[in-house]
PDB file of C-alpha atoms in Angstrom:
ATOM      1  CA  MET U   1     -11.135  -0.472   1.913  1.00  0.00           C
ATOM      2  CA  SER U   2     -12.920  -3.777   1.562  1.00  0.00           C
ATOM      3  CA  ALA U   3     -13.973  -5.781   4.612  1.00  0.00           C
ATOM      4  CA  ARG U   4     -10.994  -7.782   5.866  1.00  0.00           C
ATOM      5  CA  GLY U   5     -11.522 -11.500   5.749  1.00  0.00           C
ATOM      6  CA  GLY U   6     -14.650 -11.241   3.642  1.00  0.00           C
ATOM      7  CA  GLN U   7     -13.158 -11.347   0.173  1.00  0.00           C
ATOM      8  CA  ASN U   8     -13.396 -14.269  -2.216  1.00  0.00           C
ATOM      9  CA  ALA U   9     -10.028 -16.022  -2.366  1.00  0.00           C
ATOM     10  CA  ARG U  10     -10.308 -17.042  -6.009  1.00  0.00           C
ATOM     11  CA  ARG U  11      -8.123 -15.460  -8.619  1.00  0.00           C
ATOM     12  CA  GLN U  12      -9.157 -11.917  -9.432  1.00  0.00           C
ATOM     13  CA  ARG U  13      -8.162 -10.261 -12.668  1.00  0.00           C
ATOM     14  CA  ALA U  14      -9.275  -7.042 -14.303  1.00  0.00           C
ATOM     15  CA  GLN U  15      -8.030  -4.327 -16.584  1.00  0.00           C
ATOM     16  CA  ARG U  16      -7.746  -0.754 -15.305  1.00  0.00           C
ATOM     17  CA  GLY U  17      -7.597   2.419 -17.328  1.00  0.00           C
ATOM     18  CA  THR U  18      -3.828   2.502 -16.858  1.00  0.00           C
ATOM     19  CA  GLY U  19      -3.549  -0.823 -18.651  1.00  0.00           C
ATOM     20  CA  THR U  20      -2.144  -2.525 -15.552  1.00  0.00           C
ATOM     21  CA  THR U  21      -3.409  -6.062 -15.036  1.00  0.00           C
ATOM     22  CA  VAL U  22      -4.719  -6.641 -11.519  1.00  0.00           C
ATOM     23  CA  ASP U  23      -3.873 -10.122 -10.289  1.00  0.00           C
ATOM     24  CA  ILE U  24      -4.321 -10.482  -6.545  1.00  0.00           C
ATOM     25  CA  GLU U  25      -3.499 -14.178  -6.550  1.00  0.00           C
ATOM     26  CA  ALA U  26      -0.293 -13.682  -8.538  1.00  0.00           C
ATOM     27  CA  ALA U  27       0.823 -10.847  -6.272  1.00  0.00           C
ATOM     28  CA  ASN U  28       0.272 -12.997  -3.186  1.00  0.00           C
ATOM     29  CA  ARG U  29       2.051 -15.910  -4.835  1.00  0.00           C
ATOM     30  CA  GLU U  30       5.132 -13.827  -5.678  1.00  0.00           C
ATOM     31  CA  LEU U  31       5.383 -12.617  -2.088  1.00  0.00           C
ATOM     32  CA  ALA U  32       4.995 -16.193  -0.832  1.00  0.00           C
ATOM     33  CA  VAL U  33       7.752 -17.440  -3.140  1.00  0.00           C
ATOM     34  CA  ALA U  34      10.017 -14.600  -1.962  1.00  0.00           C
ATOM     35  CA  ARG U  35       9.508 -15.748   1.636  1.00  0.00           C
ATOM     36  CA  GLN U  36      10.027 -19.420   0.853  1.00  0.00           C
ATOM     37  CA  GLN U  37      13.008 -19.040  -1.440  1.00  0.00           C
ATOM     38  CA  GLU U  38      14.568 -16.176   0.540  1.00  0.00           C
ATOM     39  CA  LYS U  39      14.844 -14.086  -2.600  1.00  0.00           C
ATOM     40  CA  PRO U  40      13.023 -10.733  -2.879  1.00  0.00           C
ATOM     41  CA  CYS U  41      10.722 -10.162  -5.832  1.00  0.00           C
ATOM     42  CA  PRO U  42      10.377  -7.090  -8.079  1.00  0.00           C
ATOM     43  CA  PRO U  43       7.930  -4.350  -7.073  1.00  0.00           C
ATOM     44  CA  LEU U  44       4.272  -5.276  -7.544  1.00  0.00           C
ATOM     45  CA  ARG U  45       3.079  -1.791  -8.460  1.00  0.00           C
ATOM     46  CA  GLY U  46       2.568  -1.089 -12.127  1.00  0.00           C
ATOM     47  CA  ARG U  47       2.989  -4.794 -12.862  1.00  0.00           C
ATOM     48  CA  LEU U  48       0.410  -6.812 -10.921  1.00  0.00           C
ATOM     49  CA  LEU U  49      -1.177  -3.991  -8.927  1.00  0.00           C
ATOM     50  CA  PRO U  50      -2.030  -0.499 -10.182  1.00  0.00           C
ATOM     51  CA  GLU U  51      -0.058   2.440  -8.847  1.00  0.00           C
ATOM     52  CA  GLY U  52      -1.821   3.984  -5.866  1.00  0.00           C
ATOM     53  CA  ASP U  53      -4.548   1.308  -5.638  1.00  0.00           C
ATOM     54  CA  ILE U  54      -4.585   0.937  -1.866  1.00  0.00           C
ATOM     55  CA  GLU U  55      -7.843  -1.042  -1.767  1.00  0.00           C
ATOM     56  CA  THR U  56      -6.479  -3.766  -4.029  1.00  0.00           C
ATOM     57  CA  ALA U  57      -3.219  -3.874  -2.051  1.00  0.00           C
ATOM     58  CA  TYR U  58      -5.202  -4.558   1.119  1.00  0.00           C
ATOM     59  CA  GLN U  59      -7.020  -7.369  -0.697  1.00  0.00           C
ATOM     60  CA  VAL U  60      -3.634  -9.018  -1.289  1.00  0.00           C
ATOM     61  CA  GLN U  61      -2.874  -8.610   2.408  1.00  0.00           C
ATOM     62  CA  GLN U  62      -6.238 -10.173   3.282  1.00  0.00           C
ATOM     63  CA  VAL U  63      -5.441 -13.262   1.224  1.00  0.00           C
ATOM     64  CA  TYR U  64      -2.179 -13.652   3.128  1.00  0.00           C
ATOM     65  CA  THR U  65      -3.979 -13.183   6.446  1.00  0.00           C
ATOM     66  CA  ARG U  66      -6.552 -15.864   5.645  1.00  0.00           C
ATOM     67  CA  GLN U  67      -3.813 -18.264   4.592  1.00  0.00           C
ATOM     68  CA  ARG U  68      -1.921 -17.765   7.850  1.00  0.00           C
ATOM     69  CA  LEU U  69      -5.044 -18.163   9.958  1.00  0.00           C
ATOM     70  CA  GLY U  70      -5.928 -21.256   7.952  1.00  0.00           C
ATOM     71  CA  LYS U  71      -2.561 -22.759   8.901  1.00  0.00           C
ATOM     72  CA  GLY U  72      -3.317 -22.387  12.588  1.00  0.00           C
ATOM     73  CA  HIS U  73      -1.573 -19.106  13.320  1.00  0.00           C
ATOM     74  CA  ARG U  74      -3.238 -16.632  15.657  1.00  0.00           C
ATOM     75  CA  ARG U  75      -3.716 -12.923  15.145  1.00  0.00           C
ATOM     76  CA  VAL U  76      -2.302 -11.083  18.161  1.00  0.00           C
ATOM     77  CA  GLY U  77      -2.687  -7.510  17.020  1.00  0.00           C
ATOM     78  CA  ALA U  78      -1.743  -5.027  14.352  1.00  0.00           C
ATOM     79  CA  LYS U  79       1.089  -2.722  13.364  1.00  0.00           C
ATOM     80  CA  ILE U  80       0.859   0.786  12.016  1.00  0.00           C
ATOM     81  CA  GLY U  81       3.390   1.827   9.433  1.00  0.00           C
ATOM     82  CA  LEU U  82       4.451   5.036   7.759  1.00  0.00           C
ATOM     83  CA  THR U  83       3.700   7.260  10.751  1.00  0.00           C
ATOM     84  CA  SER U  84       7.094   8.949  10.994  1.00  0.00           C
ATOM     85  CA  ARG U  85       7.729  11.851   8.632  1.00  0.00           C
ATOM     86  CA  ALA U  86      11.296  10.626   8.179  1.00  0.00           C
ATOM     87  CA  VAL U  87      10.096   7.168   7.107  1.00  0.00           C
ATOM     88  CA  GLN U  88       7.376   8.641   4.869  1.00  0.00           C
ATOM     89  CA  GLU U  89       9.837  10.889   3.095  1.00  0.00           C
ATOM     90  CA  SER U  90      12.327   8.070   2.608  1.00  0.00           C
ATOM     91  CA  PHE U  91       9.732   6.100   0.622  1.00  0.00           C
ATOM     92  CA  GLY U  92       7.744   8.960  -0.893  1.00  0.00           C
ATOM     93  CA  VAL U  93       4.446   8.071   0.843  1.00  0.00           C
ATOM     94  CA  PHE U  94       2.455  10.387   3.053  1.00  0.00           C
ATOM     95  CA  GLN U  95      -0.202   8.394   4.869  1.00  0.00           C
ATOM     96  CA  PRO U  96      -0.173   5.525   7.385  1.00  0.00           C
ATOM     97  CA  ASP U  97      -0.878   1.901   6.612  1.00  0.00           C
ATOM     98  CA  PHE U  98      -1.369  -1.194   8.736  1.00  0.00           C
ATOM     99  CA  GLY U  99      -0.562  -4.875   8.807  1.00  0.00           C
ATOM    100  CA  VAL U 100      -1.435  -7.894  10.940  1.00  0.00           C
ATOM    101  CA  LEU U 101       0.679  -9.274  13.786  1.00  0.00           C
ATOM    102  CA  PHE U 102       0.710 -13.056  14.212  1.00  0.00           C
ATOM    103  CA  ASP U 103       1.791 -15.151  17.172  1.00  0.00           C
ATOM    104  CA  ASP U 104       4.980 -16.430  15.537  1.00  0.00           C
ATOM    105  CA  MET U 105       6.210 -12.872  14.900  1.00  0.00           C
ATOM    106  CA  SER U 106       6.832 -12.217  18.610  1.00  0.00           C
ATOM    107  CA  VAL U 107      10.418 -12.492  19.865  1.00  0.00           C
ATOM    108  CA  GLY U 108      11.445 -12.262  23.520  1.00  0.00           C
ATOM    109  CA  ASP U 109      13.349  -9.275  24.868  1.00  0.00           C
ATOM    110  CA  GLY U 110      17.049  -9.914  24.230  1.00  0.00           C
ATOM    111  CA  VAL U 111      16.501 -13.247  22.479  1.00  0.00           C
ATOM    112  CA  GLU U 112      18.779 -13.818  19.498  1.00  0.00           C
ATOM    113  CA  VAL U 113      17.053 -13.733  16.102  1.00  0.00           C
ATOM    114  CA  PRO U 114      18.471 -16.042  13.403  1.00  0.00           C
ATOM    115  CA  ILE U 115      19.357 -13.629  10.618  1.00  0.00           C
ATOM    116  CA  GLY U 116      18.209 -16.242   8.098  1.00  0.00           C
ATOM    117  CA  ARG U 117      14.572 -15.753   9.189  1.00  0.00           C
ATOM    118  CA  LEU U 118      14.584 -12.428   7.376  1.00  0.00           C
ATOM    119  CA  LEU U 119      15.391 -11.091   3.938  1.00  0.00           C
ATOM    120  CA  GLN U 120      16.222  -7.379   4.287  1.00  0.00           C
ATOM    121  CA  PRO U 121      15.715  -6.584   7.975  1.00  0.00           C
ATOM    122  CA  ARG U 122      15.698  -3.139   9.514  1.00  0.00           C
ATOM    123  CA  VAL U 123      14.904  -2.117  13.084  1.00  0.00           C
ATOM    124  CA  GLU U 124      12.926   0.772  14.487  1.00  0.00           C
ATOM    125  CA  ALA U 125      11.884   1.762  18.002  1.00  0.00           C
ATOM    126  CA  GLU U 126       8.187   2.143  18.786  1.00  0.00           C
ATOM    127  CA  ILE U 127       5.633   2.438  21.568  1.00  0.00           C
ATOM    128  CA  ALA U 128       3.353  -0.583  21.833  1.00  0.00           C
ATOM    129  CA  PHE U 129      -0.195  -0.426  23.185  1.00  0.00           C
ATOM    130  CA  VAL U 130      -1.803  -3.475  24.785  1.00  0.00           C
ATOM    131  CA  LEU U 131      -5.588  -3.190  24.805  1.00  0.00           C
ATOM    132  CA  GLY U 132      -7.795  -4.136  27.721  1.00  0.00           C
ATOM    133  CA  ALA U 133     -11.070  -3.506  25.877  1.00  0.00           C
ATOM    134  CA  ASP U 134     -12.491  -3.750  22.356  1.00  0.00           C
ATOM    135  CA  LEU U 135     -12.589  -0.689  20.083  1.00  0.00           C
ATOM    136  CA  PRO U 136     -15.575  -1.518  17.834  1.00  0.00           C
ATOM    137  CA  ASP U 137     -16.676   1.983  16.818  1.00  0.00           C
ATOM    138  CA  GLU U 138     -15.658   3.705  13.603  1.00  0.00           C
ATOM    139  CA  ARG U 139     -15.407   7.046  15.410  1.00  0.00           C
ATOM    140  CA  VAL U 140     -13.419   6.955  18.623  1.00  0.00           C
ATOM    141  CA  THR U 141     -12.433   9.707  21.027  1.00  0.00           C
ATOM    142  CA  SER U 142      -9.297  10.176  23.062  1.00  0.00           C
ATOM    143  CA  VAL U 143     -11.303   9.115  26.109  1.00  0.00           C
ATOM    144  CA  ASP U 144     -12.311   5.878  24.337  1.00  0.00           C
ATOM    145  CA  LEU U 145      -8.673   5.146  23.603  1.00  0.00           C
ATOM    146  CA  ILE U 146      -7.408   5.941  27.080  1.00  0.00           C
ATOM    147  CA  ARG U 147     -10.064   3.698  28.606  1.00  0.00           C
ATOM    148  CA  ALA U 148      -9.280   0.868  26.192  1.00  0.00           C
ATOM    149  CA  VAL U 149      -5.488   0.822  26.677  1.00  0.00           C
ATOM    150  CA  ASP U 150      -4.428  -1.475  29.504  1.00  0.00           C
ATOM    151  CA  HIS U 151      -0.732  -0.599  29.355  1.00  0.00           C
ATOM    152  CA  VAL U 152       2.113   0.525  27.109  1.00  0.00           C
ATOM    153  CA  LEU U 153       5.527  -1.010  26.457  1.00  0.00           C
ATOM    154  CA  PRO U 154       8.739  -0.091  24.645  1.00  0.00           C
ATOM    155  CA  ALA U 155       9.082  -2.082  21.435  1.00  0.00           C
ATOM    156  CA  ILE U 156      11.454  -2.810  18.602  1.00  0.00           C
ATOM    157  CA  GLU U 157       9.873  -3.709  15.310  1.00  0.00           C
ATOM    158  CA  ILE U 158      12.057  -5.745  12.991  1.00  0.00           C
ATOM    159  CA  VAL U 159      10.647  -4.698   9.670  1.00  0.00           C
ATOM    160  CA  ASP U 160      11.347  -6.618   6.492  1.00  0.00           C
ATOM    161  CA  SER U 161      10.446  -6.400   2.834  1.00  0.00           C
ATOM    162  CA  ARG U 162       9.871  -9.085   0.261  1.00  0.00           C
ATOM    163  CA  ILE U 163      10.353  -6.395  -2.424  1.00  0.00           C
ATOM    164  CA  ALA U 164      13.880  -6.243  -3.830  1.00  0.00           C
ATOM    165  CA  GLY U 165      16.002  -3.376  -2.552  1.00  0.00           C
ATOM    166  CA  TRP U 166      13.144  -1.948  -0.465  1.00  0.00           C
ATOM    167  CA  ASP U 167      11.950  -0.370  -3.706  1.00  0.00           C
ATOM    168  CA  ILE U 168       8.443   0.111  -2.345  1.00  0.00           C
ATOM    169  CA  SER U 169       5.443   2.336  -2.766  1.00  0.00           C
ATOM    170  CA  ILE U 170       2.472   2.296  -0.408  1.00  0.00           C
ATOM    171  CA  VAL U 171       0.889  -0.353  -2.664  1.00  0.00           C
ATOM    172  CA  ASP U 172       3.897  -2.654  -2.338  1.00  0.00           C
ATOM    173  CA  THR U 173       4.203  -2.343   1.423  1.00  0.00           C
ATOM    174  CA  ILE U 174       0.480  -2.813   2.133  1.00  0.00           C
ATOM    175  CA  ALA U 175       0.332  -5.927  -0.045  1.00  0.00           C
ATOM    176  CA  ASP U 176       3.404  -7.205   1.838  1.00  0.00           C
ATOM    177  CA  ASN U 177       1.565  -6.981   5.184  1.00  0.00           C
ATOM    178  CA  ALA U 178       2.970  -3.499   5.789  1.00  0.00           C
ATOM    179  CA  SER U 179       6.544  -4.791   5.426  1.00  0.00           C
ATOM    180  CA  SER U 180       6.195  -6.779   8.626  1.00  0.00           C
ATOM    181  CA  GLY U 181       8.840  -9.079  10.034  1.00  0.00           C
ATOM    182  CA  LEU U 182       9.091  -9.653  13.777  1.00  0.00           C
ATOM    183  CA  PHE U 183       8.574  -7.606  16.933  1.00  0.00           C
ATOM    184  CA  VAL U 184      10.096  -7.437  20.388  1.00  0.00           C
ATOM    185  CA  LEU U 185       8.293  -6.056  23.445  1.00  0.00           C
ATOM    186  CA  GLY U 186       9.723  -4.806  26.711  1.00  0.00           C
ATOM    187  CA  THR U 187       8.672  -6.593  29.876  1.00  0.00           C
ATOM    188  CA  ARG U 188       7.862  -3.741  32.282  1.00  0.00           C
ATOM    189  CA  PRO U 189       4.382  -2.388  31.481  1.00  0.00           C
ATOM    190  CA  ARG U 190       3.502   1.241  32.186  1.00  0.00           C
ATOM    191  CA  ARG U 191       0.114   2.894  32.575  1.00  0.00           C
ATOM    192  CA  LEU U 192      -0.811   5.651  30.159  1.00  0.00           C
ATOM    193  CA  ALA U 193      -1.228   8.073  33.056  1.00  0.00           C
ATOM    194  CA  ASP U 194       2.444   7.633  33.950  1.00  0.00           C
ATOM    195  CA  VAL U 195       3.882   8.529  30.528  1.00  0.00           C
ATOM    196  CA  ASP U 196       3.733  11.624  28.328  1.00  0.00           C
ATOM    197  CA  LEU U 197       3.692   9.789  24.999  1.00  0.00           C
ATOM    198  CA  ARG U 198       4.151  12.892  22.877  1.00  0.00           C
ATOM    199  CA  LEU U 199       7.299  14.003  24.672  1.00  0.00           C
ATOM    200  CA  ALA U 200       8.765  10.537  25.255  1.00  0.00           C
ATOM    201  CA  GLY U 201      12.296  10.687  23.871  1.00  0.00           C
ATOM    202  CA  MET U 202      13.782   7.678  22.088  1.00  0.00           C
ATOM    203  CA  VAL U 203      17.305   6.554  21.331  1.00  0.00           C
ATOM    204  CA  LEU U 204      18.151   3.351  19.501  1.00  0.00           C
ATOM    205  CA  GLU U 205      21.702   2.193  20.107  1.00  0.00           C
ATOM    206  CA  HIS U 206      24.072  -0.233  18.409  1.00  0.00           C
ATOM    207  CA  ALA U 207      27.304  -1.110  20.208  1.00  0.00           C
ATOM    208  CA  GLY U 208      26.629   1.729  22.645  1.00  0.00           C
ATOM    209  CA  GLU U 209      26.326   4.345  19.906  1.00  0.00           C
ATOM    210  CA  PRO U 210      23.067   6.093  18.911  1.00  0.00           C
ATOM    211  CA  VAL U 211      21.913   5.067  15.427  1.00  0.00           C
ATOM    212  CA  SER U 212      18.387   6.528  15.543  1.00  0.00           C
ATOM    213  CA  VAL U 213      16.805   9.172  17.747  1.00  0.00           C
ATOM    214  CA  GLY U 214      13.293  10.551  17.967  1.00  0.00           C
ATOM    215  CA  ALA U 215      10.284  11.110  20.183  1.00  0.00           C
ATOM    216  CA  GLY U 216       6.608  10.272  20.485  1.00  0.00           C
ATOM    217  CA  ALA U 217       5.726  13.420  18.565  1.00  0.00           C
ATOM    218  CA  ALA U 218       7.319  11.871  15.455  1.00  0.00           C
ATOM    219  CA  CYS U 219       4.471   9.326  15.348  1.00  0.00           C
ATOM    220  CA  LEU U 220       1.631  11.354  13.799  1.00  0.00           C
ATOM    221  CA  GLY U 221       2.175  13.979  16.492  1.00  0.00           C
ATOM    222  CA  ASN U 222       1.337  11.520  19.279  1.00  0.00           C
ATOM    223  CA  PRO U 223       1.177   7.697  19.264  1.00  0.00           C
ATOM    224  CA  LEU U 224      -2.425   7.962  20.475  1.00  0.00           C
ATOM    225  CA  HIS U 225      -3.261   9.663  17.171  1.00  0.00           C
ATOM    226  CA  ALA U 226      -1.886   6.630  15.356  1.00  0.00           C
ATOM    227  CA  LEU U 227      -3.975   4.318  17.526  1.00  0.00           C
ATOM    228  CA  GLU U 228      -7.055   6.431  16.819  1.00  0.00           C
ATOM    229  CA  TRP U 229      -6.438   6.161  13.070  1.00  0.00           C
ATOM    230  CA  LEU U 230      -6.002   2.393  13.270  1.00  0.00           C
ATOM    231  CA  ALA U 231      -9.037   1.817  15.488  1.00  0.00           C
ATOM    232  CA  GLY U 232     -11.320   3.701  13.122  1.00  0.00           C
ATOM    233  CA  THR U 233      -9.802   2.152  10.007  1.00  0.00           C
ATOM    234  CA  MET U 234     -10.123  -1.418  11.256  1.00  0.00           C
ATOM    235  CA  ALA U 235     -13.653  -0.850  12.582  1.00  0.00           C
ATOM    236  CA  ARG U 236     -14.734   0.446   9.157  1.00  0.00           C
ATOM    237  CA  ALA U 237     -13.112  -2.609   7.580  1.00  0.00           C
ATOM    238  CA  GLY U 238     -15.239  -4.915   9.743  1.00  0.00           C
ATOM    239  CA  ASP U 239     -12.376  -6.324  11.843  1.00  0.00           C
ATOM    240  CA  PRO U 240     -12.038  -4.000  14.870  1.00  0.00           C
ATOM    241  CA  LEU U 241      -9.281  -4.032  17.438  1.00  0.00           C
ATOM    242  CA  ARG U 242     -10.055  -6.305  20.374  1.00  0.00           C
ATOM    243  CA  ALA U 243      -9.093  -6.676  24.022  1.00  0.00           C
ATOM    244  CA  GLY U 244      -5.691  -8.335  24.287  1.00  0.00           C
ATOM    245  CA  ASP U 245      -4.449  -6.967  20.958  1.00  0.00           C
ATOM    246  CA  VAL U 246      -0.923  -5.590  20.715  1.00  0.00           C
ATOM    247  CA  VAL U 247      -0.668  -2.458  18.585  1.00  0.00           C
ATOM    248  CA  LEU U 248       2.722  -1.274  17.358  1.00  0.00           C
ATOM    249  CA  SER U 249       2.006   2.418  16.914  1.00  0.00           C
ATOM    250  CA  GLY U 250       4.754   3.348  14.468  1.00  0.00           C
ATOM    251  CA  ALA U 251       8.381   4.417  14.307  1.00  0.00           C
ATOM    252  CA  LEU U 252       9.654   7.184  16.563  1.00  0.00           C
ATOM    253  CA  GLY U 253      12.691   7.722  14.363  1.00  0.00           C
ATOM    254  CA  PRO U 254      14.415   6.505  11.191  1.00  0.00           C
ATOM    255  CA  MET U 255      14.717   2.792  10.436  1.00  0.00           C
ATOM    256  CA  VAL U 256      18.166   1.245  10.722  1.00  0.00           C
ATOM    257  CA  PRO U 257      19.443  -1.594   8.479  1.00  0.00           C
ATOM    258  CA  VAL U 258      20.378  -4.656  10.514  1.00  0.00           C
ATOM    259  CA  THR U 259      23.990  -5.771  10.690  1.00  0.00           C
ATOM    260  CA  PRO U 260      24.351  -9.563  11.136  1.00  0.00           C
ATOM    261  CA  GLY U 261      25.742 -10.374  14.558  1.00  0.00           C
ATOM    262  CA  ALA U 262      24.718  -6.992  15.973  1.00  0.00           C
ATOM    263  CA  ALA U 263      22.632  -6.063  19.012  1.00  0.00           C
ATOM    264  CA  TYR U 264      20.260  -3.093  19.249  1.00  0.00           C
ATOM    265  CA  GLU U 265      18.750  -1.505  22.337  1.00  0.00           C
ATOM    266  CA  ALA U 266      15.918   1.029  22.353  1.00  0.00           C
ATOM    267  CA  ARG U 267      15.449   3.363  25.301  1.00  0.00           C
ATOM    268  CA  ILE U 268      12.227   5.358  25.550  1.00  0.00           C
ATOM    269  CA  SER U 269      11.723   7.971  28.259  1.00  0.00           C
ATOM    270  CA  GLY U 270       9.198   6.831  30.844  1.00  0.00           C
ATOM    271  CA  LEU U 271       8.977   3.334  29.361  1.00  0.00           C
ATOM    272  CA  GLY U 272      12.415   1.843  29.852  1.00  0.00           C
ATOM    273  CA  SER U 273      14.336  -0.251  27.347  1.00  0.00           C
ATOM    274  CA  VAL U 274      14.033  -3.246  25.055  1.00  0.00           C
ATOM    275  CA  ARG U 275      16.773  -5.165  23.264  1.00  0.00           C
ATOM    276  CA  THR U 276      17.166  -7.433  20.266  1.00  0.00           C
ATOM    277  CA  CYS U 277      20.183  -9.153  18.706  1.00  0.00           C
ATOM    278  CA  PHE U 278      20.897 -11.110  15.564  1.00  0.00           C
ATOM    279  CA  SER U 279      22.995 -14.139  14.749  1.00  0.00           C
ATOM    280  CA  SER U 280      25.877 -13.781  12.333  1.00  0.00           C
ATOM    281  CA  GLU U 281      24.287 -16.464  10.199  1.00  0.00           C
ATOM    282  CA  GLY U 282      21.380 -18.825  10.540  1.00  0.00           C
ATOM    283  CA  ALA U 283      18.766 -20.846   8.709  1.00  0.00           C
ATOM    284  CA  SER U 284      15.208 -19.702   8.240  1.00  0.00           C
TER     285      SER U 284
END
């Protein structure tokens, strides 16, 4: 993976052996138009980005990140995607990815989200880490992680895709900032020592009925494993995790399509609950 933030922003084109034209600028532009016009675009893979070319997909993500930072937005952390076997199997991908969290993606616990802010929203329950120390090393140990985590919170990630019909490969989702949308954090922090993350059971409810169930073990065996993967990956990319960062560690169970006007509550053993709701209609 190329160093994040260090790529030249000019248009990049090349021909690969597959015959696919690589156009990082065009891929970023199509995603931007999808956001602005509230109309998903066709898959990027095999058209603007080669199948399986993860490095190039991250370059598209980097362009988006620089543009957001250039407009005054602040990076507040990162999200890990594709950690649940159920989610991996649903999209035919079998490795994690990551995206960037920005300040305007945070939504308060229980605050109504205008449905028009999103294109194809889905919700999933996660465990969020809040770091109290930097993680600059490419190789980190469990002790490094435990020392670096200040506290953990229950979270709901509102994932979204700018790709029509969620017809995504790992290339599409990485380029689309790991299919990020918004995120909601609980408000009662817990110390790592007080929670068994691997065995933490999760239920996500809609109208009092379970719509997704899982546990910490569904997230790469333990959410700390996901954090370890991210810390090493971002350190190698030259943009390590820093104190104060929020890390969404990945889904504990299957994603659930959002119903306009609905409310969703996630309960995670040892962490408590977090809630989000959506308007029946609303402008972006």
